[in-house]
């Protein structure tokens, strides 16, 4: 089955960082994550640890902060939209 996506996703390689952080608020520690694939409109991440992922957060990746929302979650693998 083909998925209809607005943007083509690519696996990070070369100079694109393979890791990111999820920032919820000043009182909560950041959550480390591995970037599985990323596009201009979202990303697929593997989240480290057991902390629950909120519906809205800031995704820190490669020096950029992106306001994000959780789209889907399967175990520790999540899909986000910027």
JSON list of C-alpha atoms in Angstrom, two decimals:
[
{"chain": "A", "resi": 1, "resn": "UNK", "atom": "CA", "xyz": [0.00, 0.00, 0.00]},
{"chain": "A", "resi": 2, "resn": "UNK", "atom": "CA", "xyz": [1.40, 3.38, -0.97]},
{"chain": "A", "resi": 3, "resn": "UNK", "atom": "CA", "xyz": [1.24, 6.16, 1.57]},
{"chain": "A", "resi": 4, "resn": "UNK", "atom": "CA", "xyz": [0.23, 9.63, 0.45]},
{"chain": "A", "resi": 5, "resn": "UNK", "atom": "CA", "xyz": [2.66, 12.08, 2.04]},
{"chain": "A", "resi": 6, "resn": "UNK", "atom": "CA", "xyz": [3.12, 15.75, 1.39]},
{"chain": "A", "resi": 7, "resn": "UNK", "atom": "CA", "xyz": [6.91, 15.53, 1.67]},
{"chain": "A", "resi": 8, "resn": "UNK", "atom": "CA", "xyz": [9.34, 12.76, 0.81]},
{"chain": "A", "resi": 9, "resn": "UNK", "atom": "CA", "xyz": [11.12, 11.36, 3.85]},
{"chain": "A", "resi": 10, "resn": "UNK", "atom": "CA", "xyz": [14.80, 10.47, 3.82]},
{"chain": "A", "resi": 11, "resn": "UNK", "atom": "CA", "xyz": [17.08, 8.64, 6.23]},
{"chain": "A", "resi": 12, "resn": "UNK", "atom": "CA", "xyz": [19.60, 11.01, 7.82]},
{"chain": "A", "resi": 13, "resn": "UNK", "atom": "CA", "xyz": [23.07, 10.62, 6.34]},
{"chain": "A", "resi": 14, "resn": "UNK", "atom": "CA", "xyz": [26.20, 12.67, 5.80]},
{"chain": "A", "resi": 15, "resn": "UNK", "atom": "CA", "xyz": [25.98, 15.98, 7.63]},
{"chain": "A", "resi": 16, "resn": "UNK", "atom": "CA", "xyz": [22.37, 15.47, 8.82]},
{"chain": "A", "resi": 17, "resn": "UNK", "atom": "CA", "xyz": [22.30, 14.58, 12.55]},
{"chain": "A", "resi": 18, "resn": "UNK", "atom": "CA", "xyz": [20.93, 11.13, 13.39]},
{"chain": "A", "resi": 19, "resn": "UNK", "atom": "CA", "xyz": [19.92, 12.18, 16.91]},
{"chain": "A", "resi": 20, "resn": "UNK", "atom": "CA", "xyz": [17.52, 14.73, 18.31]},
{"chain": "A", "resi": 21, "resn": "UNK", "atom": "CA", "xyz": [15.86, 15.79, 21.55]},
{"chain": "A", "resi": 22, "resn": "UNK", "atom": "CA", "xyz": [12.27, 16.25, 22.63]},
{"chain": "A", "resi": 23, "resn": "UNK", "atom": "CA", "xyz": [11.77, 19.29, 24.86]},
{"chain": "A", "resi": 24, "resn": "UNK", "atom": "CA", "xyz": [8.50, 19.44, 26.78]},
{"chain": "A", "resi": 25, "resn": "UNK", "atom": "CA", "xyz": [8.95, 22.29, 29.27]},
{"chain": "A", "resi": 26, "resn": "UNK", "atom": "CA", "xyz": [11.50, 23.86, 31.60]},
{"chain": "A", "resi": 27, "resn": "UNK", "atom": "CA", "xyz": [10.58, 21.53, 34.48]},
{"chain": "A", "resi": 28, "resn": "UNK", "atom": "CA", "xyz": [10.96, 18.29, 32.50]},
{"chain": "A", "resi": 29, "resn": "UNK", "atom": "CA", "xyz": [14.26, 16.86, 31.27]},
{"chain": "A", "resi": 30, "resn": "UNK", "atom": "CA", "xyz": [14.77, 16.53, 27.52]},
{"chain": "A", "resi": 31, "resn": "UNK", "atom": "CA", "xyz": [14.12, 13.11, 25.97]},
{"chain": "A", "resi": 32, "resn": "UNK", "atom": "CA", "xyz": [16.79, 11.75, 23.61]},
{"chain": "A", "resi": 33, "resn": "UNK", "atom": "CA", "xyz": [15.67, 10.18, 20.36]},
{"chain": "A", "resi": 34, "resn": "UNK", "atom": "CA", "xyz": [17.09, 8.64, 17.19]},
{"chain": "A", "resi": 35, "resn": "UNK", "atom": "CA", "xyz": [15.88, 10.03, 13.86]},
{"chain": "A", "resi": 36, "resn": "UNK", "atom": "CA", "xyz": [14.75, 7.17, 11.62]},
{"chain": "A", "resi": 37, "resn": "UNK", "atom": "CA", "xyz": [13.63, 9.41, 8.76]},
{"chain": "A", "resi": 38, "resn": "UNK", "atom": "CA", "xyz": [12.79, 13.07, 8.31]},
{"chain": "A", "resi": 39, "resn": "UNK", "atom": "CA", "xyz": [11.08, 15.40, 5.83]},
{"chain": "A", "resi": 40, "resn": "UNK", "atom": "CA", "xyz": [10.13, 19.07, 5.65]},
{"chain": "A", "resi": 41, "resn": "UNK", "atom": "CA", "xyz": [6.79, 18.28, 7.34]},
{"chain": "A", "resi": 42, "resn": "UNK", "atom": "CA", "xyz": [7.61, 15.63, 9.94]},
{"chain": "A", "resi": 43, "resn": "UNK", "atom": "CA", "xyz": [9.78, 12.76, 11.15]},
{"chain": "A", "resi": 44, "resn": "UNK", "atom": "CA", "xyz": [9.80, 9.21, 12.42]},
{"chain": "A", "resi": 45, "resn": "UNK", "atom": "CA", "xyz": [11.70, 8.85, 15.71]},
{"chain": "A", "resi": 46, "resn": "UNK", "atom": "CA", "xyz": [12.80, 6.11, 18.08]},
{"chain": "A", "resi": 47, "resn": "UNK", "atom": "CA", "xyz": [12.50, 7.51, 21.61]},
{"chain": "A", "resi": 48, "resn": "UNK", "atom": "CA", "xyz": [14.94, 6.50, 24.35]},
{"chain": "A", "resi": 49, "resn": "UNK", "atom": "CA", "xyz": [13.79, 5.77, 27.91]},
{"chain": "A", "resi": 50, "resn": "UNK", "atom": "CA", "xyz": [10.31, 5.26, 29.29]},
{"chain": "A", "resi": 51, "resn": "UNK", "atom": "CA", "xyz": [9.05, 8.83, 29.68]},
{"chain": "A", "resi": 52, "resn": "UNK", "atom": "CA", "xyz": [5.60, 9.42, 28.18]},
{"chain": "A", "resi": 53, "resn": "UNK", "atom": "CA", "xyz": [5.55, 11.58, 25.06]},
{"chain": "A", "resi": 54, "resn": "UNK", "atom": "CA", "xyz": [3.08, 14.50, 25.20]},
{"chain": "A", "resi": 55, "resn": "UNK", "atom": "CA", "xyz": [0.82, 15.46, 22.27]},
{"chain": "A", "resi": 56, "resn": "UNK", "atom": "CA", "xyz": [2.70, 18.77, 21.71]},
{"chain": "A", "resi": 57, "resn": "UNK", "atom": "CA", "xyz": [6.40, 19.52, 22.25]},
{"chain": "A", "resi": 58, "resn": "UNK", "atom": "CA", "xyz": [9.48, 21.13, 20.70]},
{"chain": "A", "resi": 59, "resn": "UNK", "atom": "CA", "xyz": [11.76, 18.89, 18.62]},
{"chain": "A", "resi": 60, "resn": "UNK", "atom": "CA", "xyz": [15.44, 19.92, 18.69]},
{"chain": "A", "resi": 61, "resn": "UNK", "atom": "CA", "xyz": [17.37, 18.68, 15.66]},
{"chain": "A", "resi": 62, "resn": "UNK", "atom": "CA", "xyz": [20.58, 20.00, 14.14]},
{"chain": "A", "resi": 63, "resn": "UNK", "atom": "CA", "xyz": [20.38, 23.35, 15.95]},
{"chain": "A", "resi": 64, "resn": "UNK", "atom": "CA", "xyz": [16.77, 23.97, 14.86]},
{"chain": "A", "resi": 65, "resn": "UNK", "atom": "CA", "xyz": [13.75, 24.06, 17.17]},
{"chain": "A", "resi": 66, "resn": "UNK", "atom": "CA", "xyz": [10.51, 22.87, 15.61]},
{"chain": "A", "resi": 67, "resn": "UNK", "atom": "CA", "xyz": [7.10, 23.02, 17.28]},
{"chain": "A", "resi": 68, "resn": "UNK", "atom": "CA", "xyz": [5.76, 19.50, 16.82]},
{"chain": "A", "resi": 69, "resn": "UNK", "atom": "CA", "xyz": [2.80, 17.30, 17.54]},
{"chain": "A", "resi": 70, "resn": "UNK", "atom": "CA", "xyz": [2.56, 13.56, 18.02]},
{"chain": "A", "resi": 71, "resn": "UNK", "atom": "CA", "xyz": [0.74, 11.92, 15.10]},
{"chain": "A", "resi": 72, "resn": "UNK", "atom": "CA", "xyz": [1.15, 8.21, 15.87]},
{"chain": "A", "resi": 73, "resn": "UNK", "atom": "CA", "xyz": [2.91, 5.99, 18.41]},
{"chain": "A", "resi": 74, "resn": "UNK", "atom": "CA", "xyz": [3.89, 2.30, 18.23]},
{"chain": "A", "resi": 75, "resn": "UNK", "atom": "CA", "xyz": [5.81, 1.37, 21.34]},
{"chain": "A", "resi": 76, "resn": "UNK", "atom": "CA", "xyz": [8.85, 3.66, 21.45]},
{"chain": "A", "resi": 77, "resn": "UNK", "atom": "CA", "xyz": [8.66, 4.48, 17.73]},
{"chain": "A", "resi": 78, "resn": "UNK", "atom": "CA", "xyz": [6.69, 7.67, 17.01]},
{"chain": "A", "resi": 79, "resn": "UNK", "atom": "CA", "xyz": [5.66, 9.82, 14.08]},
{"chain": "A", "resi": 80, "resn": "UNK", "atom": "CA", "xyz": [5.62, 13.60, 14.48]},
{"chain": "A", "resi": 81, "resn": "UNK", "atom": "CA", "xyz": [4.46, 16.54, 12.38]},
{"chain": "A", "resi": 82, "resn": "UNK", "atom": "CA", "xyz": [6.14, 19.97, 12.39]}
]
